[in-house]
Structures are given as structure tokens and as C-alpha cells.
């Protein structure tokens, strides 16, 4: 049904052949200066192609609906997980730093778990890599040459 309505629209539309600012040919439905009407005759639509197009549109609609359902389901799972994490965090922190067996958990005497992994140690080279030596360094004077008379 959609193809019949577009075919009717195409049959009633007047198309003009115009030149743009770079002297290229442009086809438009708006009349332009020195534009000539162009006769457009739409052909008959292939019924097999129309049926295939309808099937593809239906498949696209179904996949979009399924994706929306999946996204809603995933969002609900994320909310449930976040609520569970908040609930477990609030249950575990009731002011006691002792575990059930009596052992103390972090932080104990300044030791606390790191929120990030430790950094790598810097590579220190013991031998100089060139350039000027470490100070103090005395630069020798060139030999004194006596000019000849």
C-alpha cells in the first residue's frame, strides 16, 4: 500500500532541470531561473521486490522491538545489581572492624588497601649515559704556547 501512495506522489510531482552556481545539472521540484520542466514517468513496481521490501521492514521492526526489550531488561538488571551492592555495603559497615572470627580487617595501624594498583619502580641507571660528568669537575687548561719572536 505504501508503494502505491509513493507512486501517486511521484506521478503528480513536477521536476525541473536547472544549473547550479558551478554549472552542474541539478534536478529539483522548485522552479528555478531558466529551468525546464522534466517529464518523470514512474515505472511499475516489481511485486517480488515490494514483497521483499515489506519483509525486510517487518524484520527491522521486530529486531528494533527486541533490542528495546533487551535494553530494558539489562537496565533492570543493572538497577537490581546496584541496589544489591548498596545493600551489602550498608550491611557490612555497621561500625565494627572485626570479622566474625575475631580477626581485624583493614585498616589496621595505617595499612589500607589501595584503590589502584601499585606503580612500577623507576629504572635507575648507575652508569652515566654520556654528557658532562658529575661535579666537581676541573676542566684542564690547554698548554700555554709561547709565541716566537
Coordinates of N, CA and C in Angstrom, one line a residue:
X1 N 0.8 -1.2 0.0 CA 0.0 0.0 0.0 C 0.9 1.3 0.0
X2 N 2.0 1.2 0.7 CA 2.9 2.3 0.7 C 3.4 2.6 -0.7
X3 N 3.7 1.6 -1.4 CA 4.3 1.9 -2.8 C 3.3 2.5 -3.7
X4 N 2.0 2.3 -3.5 CA 1.0 2.9 -4.4 C 0.9 4.4 -4.0
X5 N 1.1 4.7 -2.7 CA 1.0 6.2 -2.4 C 2.2 6.9 -2.8
X6 N 3.4 6.3 -2.8 CA 4.6 7.0 -3.3 C 4.5 7.1 -4.8
X7 N 4.0 6.1 -5.5 CA 3.9 6.2 -6.9 C 2.9 7.3 -7.3
X8 N 1.9 7.5 -6.6 CA 0.9 8.6 -6.9 C 1.6 9.9 -6.6
X9 N 2.4 10.0 -5.6 CA 3.1 11.3 -5.3 C 4.1 11.6 -6.4
X10 N 4.8 10.6 -6.9 CA 5.8 10.8 -7.9 C 5.2 11.2 -9.2
X11 N 4.0 10.6 -9.5 CA 3.3 11.0 -10.8 C 2.8 12.4 -10.8
X12 N 2.5 13.0 -9.7 CA 1.9 14.3 -9.6 C 3.0 15.4 -9.4
X13 N 4.3 15.0 -9.2 CA 5.3 16.0 -8.9 C 6.0 16.4 -10.2
X14 N 6.2 17.7 -10.3 CA 6.9 18.3 -11.5 C 8.3 18.5 -11.1
X15 N 9.2 18.0 -11.9 CA 10.7 18.1 -11.6 C 11.3 19.1 -12.6
X16 N 12.1 20.0 -12.2 CA 12.8 21.0 -13.0 C 14.2 20.6 -13.2
X17 N 14.8 20.8 -14.4 CA 16.2 20.6 -14.7 C 16.8 22.0 -14.7
X18 N 17.8 22.3 -13.7 CA 18.4 23.6 -13.5 C 19.9 23.4 -13.5
X19 N 20.6 24.6 -13.6 CA 22.0 24.7 -13.5 C 22.4 25.3 -12.1
X20 N 23.3 24.8 -11.4 CA 23.7 25.4 -10.1 C 24.8 26.4 -10.4
X21 N 25.4 27.0 -9.3 CA 26.5 28.0 -9.5 C 27.7 27.5 -10.2
X22 N 28.0 26.2 -10.2 CA 29.2 25.7 -10.8 C 28.8 25.1 -12.2
X23 N 27.7 25.4 -12.7 CA 27.2 25.0 -14.0 C 27.0 23.5 -14.0
X24 N 26.6 22.9 -12.9 CA 26.3 21.5 -12.8 C 24.8 21.3 -12.9
X25 N 24.3 20.2 -13.4 CA 22.9 20.0 -13.6 C 22.3 19.5 -12.3
X26 N 21.2 20.2 -11.9 CA 20.5 19.9 -10.6 C 19.1 19.6 -11.0
X27 N 18.5 18.6 -10.4 CA 17.0 18.3 -10.6 C 16.3 18.6 -9.3
X28 N 15.3 19.5 -9.3 CA 14.6 19.9 -8.2 C 13.1 20.0 -8.4
X29 N 12.3 20.1 -7.4 CA 10.9 20.2 -7.5 C 10.5 21.7 -7.4
X30 N 11.5 22.6 -7.1 CA 11.2 24.0 -7.0 C 11.6 24.7 -8.3
X31 N 10.7 25.5 -8.9 CA 11.1 26.2 -10.2 C 12.3 27.1 -10.0
X32 N 13.1 27.1 -11.0 CA 14.3 28.0 -11.0 C 14.4 28.8 -12.2
X33 N 15.4 29.7 -12.2 CA 15.6 30.6 -13.4 C 16.1 29.7 -14.5
X34 N 15.5 29.9 -15.7 CA 15.9 29.1 -16.9 C 15.8 27.6 -16.7
X35 N 14.9 27.2 -15.8 CA 14.7 25.8 -15.5 C 13.7 25.2 -16.4
X36 N 13.9 24.1 -17.0 CA 13.0 23.4 -17.9 C 12.3 22.3 -17.1
X37 N 10.9 22.2 -17.3 CA 10.3 21.0 -16.6 C 10.8 19.7 -17.2
X38 N 10.9 18.7 -16.4 CA 11.4 17.4 -16.8 C 10.3 16.4 -16.6
X39 N 10.0 15.6 -17.6 CA 8.9 14.7 -17.5 C 9.4 13.4 -16.8
X40 N 8.8 13.1 -15.7 CA 9.1 11.9 -14.9 C 8.0 10.9 -15.0
X41 N 8.3 9.7 -15.5 CA 7.2 8.7 -15.6 C 7.7 7.5 -14.7
X42 N 7.0 7.3 -13.6 CA 7.4 6.2 -12.7 C 7.0 4.9 -13.4
X43 N 7.9 3.9 -13.3 CA 7.6 2.6 -13.8 C 6.7 1.8 -12.8
X44 N 6.4 0.6 -13.3 CA 5.6 -0.3 -12.4 C 6.6 -1.0 -11.4
X45 N 6.1 -1.1 -10.2 CA 7.0 -1.7 -9.1 C 6.9 -3.2 -9.3
X46 N 8.0 -3.8 -9.1 CA 8.1 -5.3 -9.2 C 7.5 -5.9 -7.9
X47 N 6.4 -6.7 -8.1 CA 5.7 -7.2 -6.9 C 6.6 -8.0 -6.0
X48 N 7.6 -8.7 -6.6 CA 8.5 -9.6 -5.8 C 9.4 -8.6 -4.9
X49 N 9.9 -7.5 -5.5 CA 10.7 -6.6 -4.8 C 9.9 -5.9 -3.7
X50 N 8.7 -5.6 -4.0 CA 7.8 -4.9 -3.0 C 7.6 -5.9 -1.8
X51 N 7.3 -7.1 -2.1 CA 7.1 -8.1 -1.0 C 8.4 -8.3 -0.2
X52 N 9.6 -8.3 -0.9 CA 10.8 -8.5 -0.1 C 11.1 -7.2 0.7
X53 N 10.8 -6.0 0.2 CA 10.9 -4.8 1.0 C 10.0 -4.8 2.2
X54 N 8.8 -5.3 2.1 CA 7.9 -5.4 3.2 C 8.4 -6.4 4.3
X55 N 9.0 -7.5 3.8 CA 9.5 -8.5 4.8 C 10.7 -7.9 5.5
X56 N 11.6 -7.2 4.8 CA 12.7 -6.6 5.4 C 12.3 -5.5 6.4
X57 N 11.3 -4.7 6.1 CA 10.8 -3.7 7.0 C 10.2 -4.4 8.3
X58 N 9.5 -5.5 8.1 CA 8.9 -6.2 9.3 C 10.0 -6.8 10.1
X59 N 11.1 -7.3 9.5 CA 12.2 -7.9 10.3 C 12.9 -6.8 11.0
X60 N 13.1 -5.6 10.4 CA 13.7 -4.5 11.1 C 12.9 -4.0 12.3
X61 N 11.6 -3.9 12.1 CA 10.7 -3.5 13.2 C 10.8 -4.5 14.3
X62 N 10.8 -5.8 14.0 CA 10.9 -6.9 15.1 C 12.2 -6.8 15.8
X63 N 13.3 -6.6 15.1 CA 14.6 -6.5 15.7 C 14.8 -5.3 16.6
X64 N 14.2 -4.2 16.1 CA 14.2 -3.0 17.0 C 13.4 -3.2 18.2
X65 N 12.2 -3.8 18.1 CA 11.4 -4.1 19.3 C 12.2 -5.0 20.3
X66 N 12.8 -6.1 19.7 CA 13.6 -7.0 20.6 C 14.8 -6.3 21.3
X67 N 15.4 -5.4 20.5 CA 16.5 -4.6 21.1 C 16.0 -3.7 22.3
X68 N 14.9 -3.1 22.1 CA 14.3 -2.3 23.2 C 14.0 -3.1 24.4
X69 N 13.5 -4.3 24.2 CA 13.1 -5.2 25.3 C 14.4 -5.6 26.0
X70 N 15.5 -6.0 25.2 CA 16.7 -6.4 25.8 C 17.4 -5.2 26.6
X71 N 17.3 -4.0 26.1 CA 17.9 -2.8 26.8 C 17.1 -2.6 28.1
X72 N 15.8 -2.7 28.1 CA 15.0 -2.5 29.3 C 15.4 -3.6 30.3
X73 N 15.5 -4.8 29.9 CA 15.9 -5.9 30.7 C 17.3 -5.7 31.4
X74 N 18.2 -5.3 30.5 CA 19.6 -5.0 31.0 C 19.6 -3.9 32.0
X75 N 18.8 -2.8 31.7 CA 18.7 -1.7 32.7 C 18.1 -2.1 34.0
X76 N 17.1 -3.0 34.0 CA 16.6 -3.5 35.2 C 17.6 -4.4 36.0
X77 N 18.3 -5.2 35.3 CA 19.4 -6.0 36.0 C 20.4 -5.1 36.6
X78 N 20.8 -4.0 35.9 CA 21.8 -3.1 36.4 C 21.3 -2.4 37.7
X79 N 20.0 -2.0 37.7 CA 19.4 -1.4 38.9 C 19.4 -2.4 40.0
X80 N 19.0 -3.6 39.8 CA 19.0 -4.7 40.8 C 20.4 -4.9 41.4
X81 N 21.4 -5.0 40.5 CA 22.7 -5.2 41.0 C 23.2 -4.0 41.8
X82 N 22.9 -2.8 41.4 CA 23.4 -1.6 42.1 C 22.7 -1.6 43.5
X83 N 21.4 -2.0 43.6 CA 20.7 -2.0 44.8 C 21.3 -3.1 45.8
X84 N 21.7 -4.2 45.2 CA 22.2 -5.3 46.0 C 23.6 -4.9 46.5
X85 N 24.4 -4.2 45.7 CA 25.7 -3.7 46.1 C 25.6 -2.7 47.3
X86 N 24.6 -1.8 47.1 CA 24.4 -0.8 48.2 C 23.9 -1.5 49.5
X87 N 23.1 -2.5 49.3 CA 22.5 -3.2 50.5 C 23.7 -3.9 51.2
X88 N 24.5 -4.6 50.4 CA 25.6 -5.4 51.0 C 26.6 -4.4 51.7
X89 N 26.9 -3.3 51.0 CA 27.8 -2.3 51.6 C 27.3 -1.7 52.9
X90 N 26.0 -1.5 53.0 CA 25.4 -0.9 54.2 C 25.4 -2.0 55.3
X91 N 25.1 -3.3 55.0 CA 25.1 -4.3 56.0 C 26.5 -4.6 56.5
X92 N 27.5 -4.5 55.7 CA 28.9 -4.8 56.2 C 29.5 -3.7 57.0
X93 N 29.0 -2.5 56.9 CA 29.7 -1.4 57.7 C 28.7 -1.0 58.8
X94 N 28.7 -1.7 59.9 CA 27.9 -1.3 61.0 C 28.7 -0.8 62.2
X95 N 29.9 -0.3 61.9 CA 30.7 0.3 62.9 C 31.7 -0.7 63.5
X96 N 31.7 -2.0 63.1 CA 32.7 -2.9 63.6 C 33.8 -3.2 62.6
X97 N 35.0 -3.3 63.1 CA 36.1 -3.6 62.2 C 36.6 -5.0 62.4
X98 N 35.8 -5.8 63.1 CA 36.2 -7.2 63.3 C 35.4 -8.1 62.4
X99 N 36.0 -9.1 61.9 CA 35.3 -10.2 61.2 C 34.6 -11.1 62.2
X100 N 33.9 -12.0 61.6 CA 33.1 -13.0 62.5 C 34.0 -13.8 63.4
X101 N 35.2 -14.1 62.9 CA 36.1 -15.0 63.7 C 37.0 -14.2 64.6
X102 N 36.8 -12.9 64.7 CA 37.6 -12.1 65.6 C 38.8 -11.5 65.0
X103 N 39.2 -11.8 63.8 CA 40.3 -11.1 63.2 C 40.0 -9.7 62.7
X104 N 40.9 -8.9 62.8 CA 40.7 -7.5 62.4 C 40.8 -7.4 60.8
X105 N 40.0 -6.6 60.3 CA 40.1 -6.3 58.8 C 40.8 -5.0 58.6
X106 N 41.0 -4.6 57.4 CA 41.6 -3.3 57.1 C 40.7 -2.2 57.5
X107 N 41.1 -1.0 57.8 CA 42.5 -0.6 58.0 C 43.0 -0.9 59.4
X108 N 44.3 -1.4 59.5 CA 44.9 -1.6 60.8 C 46.2 -0.9 60.8
X109 N 46.4 0.0 61.8 CA 47.6 0.7 62.0 C 48.2 1.3 60.7
X110 N 47.4 2.0 60.0 CA 47.9 2.7 58.8 C 47.9 1.9 57.5
X111 N 47.7 0.6 57.6 CA 47.6 -0.2 56.3 C 46.2 -0.2 55.8
X112 N 46.1 0.2 54.6 CA 44.8 0.2 53.9 C 44.9 -0.4 52.5
X113 N 43.9 -1.0 52.0 CA 44.0 -1.5 50.6 C 44.1 -0.3 49.7
X114 N 44.8 -0.5 48.6 CA 45.0 0.6 47.6 C 43.8 0.6 46.7
X115 N 43.3 1.8 46.4 CA 42.2 1.9 45.4 C 42.7 1.7 44.0
X116 N 44.0 1.6 43.8 CA 44.6 1.4 42.5 C 45.8 0.5 42.6
X117 N 46.2 -0.1 41.5 CA 47.4 -0.9 41.6 C 48.7 -0.1 41.8
X118 N 49.7 -0.8 42.4 CA 50.9 0.0 42.7 C 51.6 0.3 41.4
X119 N 52.4 1.5 41.5 CA 53.1 1.9 40.4 C 54.4 1.1 40.2
X120 N 54.9 1.0 39.0 CA 56.2 0.3 38.8 C 57.3 1.2 39.3
X121 N 58.4 0.5 39.8 CA 59.5 1.2 40.2 C 60.3 1.8 39.0
X122 N 60.8 3.0 39.2 CA 61.6 3.7 38.2 C 62.9 2.9 37.9
X123 N 63.3 2.9 36.7 CA 64.6 2.3 36.3 C 65.7 3.3 36.6
X124 N 66.6 2.9 37.4 CA 67.7 3.8 37.8 C 69.0 3.3 37.2
X125 N 69.6 4.1 36.4 CA 70.9 3.7 35.8 C 72.0 4.2 36.6
X126 N 73.0 3.3 36.9 CA 74.1 3.6 37.7 C 75.2 4.3 36.9
X127 N 75.4 3.8 35.7 CA 76.5 4.4 34.9 C 75.9 5.6 34.1
X128 N 76.7 6.6 34.0 CA 76.3 7.8 33.2 C 76.1 7.4 31.8
X129 N 75.1 8.0 31.1 CA 74.8 7.8 29.7 C 75.5 8.8 28.8
X130 N 76.4 9.5 29.2 CA 77.1 10.5 28.4 C 76.8 11.9 28.9
X131 N 77.4 12.8 28.3 CA 77.2 14.2 28.7 C 78.3 14.6 29.7
X132 N 78.0 15.7 30.4 CA 79.0 16.2 31.4 C 79.1 15.3 32.6
X133 N 80.3 15.1 33.2 CA 80.4 14.3 34.4 C 79.8 15.0 35.6
X134 N 79.6 14.3 36.7 CA 79.1 14.9 37.9 C 80.1 15.9 38.5
X135 N 79.6 17.0 39.0 CA 80.5 18.0 39.6 C 81.1 17.4 40.9
X136 N 82.2 17.9 41.5 CA 83.1 18.9 40.9 C 84.0 18.3 39.8
X137 N 84.1 19.0 38.8 CA 85.0 18.6 37.7 C 85.8 19.8 37.2
X138 N 87.1 19.6 37.2 CA 88.0 20.7 36.8 C 88.4 20.5 35.4
X139 N 88.1 21.5 34.6 CA 88.5 21.4 33.2 C 90.0 21.8 33.0
X140 N 90.8 20.9 32.5 CA 92.2 21.3 32.3 C 92.4 22.4 31.3
X141 N 93.4 23.2 31.6 CA 93.7 24.3 30.7 C 94.6 23.8 29.6
X142 N 94.4 24.3 28.4 CA 95.2 23.9 27.3 C 96.7 24.3 27.6
X143 N 97.6 23.6 27.0 CA 99.0 24.0 27.2 C 99.3 25.4 26.7
X144 N 100.1 26.2 27.5 CA 100.5 27.5 27.1 C 101.6 27.5 26.1
X145 N 101.3 28.2 25.0 CA 102.3 28.2 23.9 C 102.9 29.6 23.9
X146 N 104.2 29.6 23.9 CA 104.9 30.9 23.8 C 105.1 31.3 22.4
X147 N 104.7 32.5 22.0 CA 104.9 32.9 20.6 C 106.4 33.1 20.3
X148 N 106.8 32.8 19.2 CA 108.2 33.0 18.7 C 108.4 34.5 18.3
X149 N 109.6 35.0 18.7 CA 109.8 36.4 18.3 C 110.3 36.5 16.9

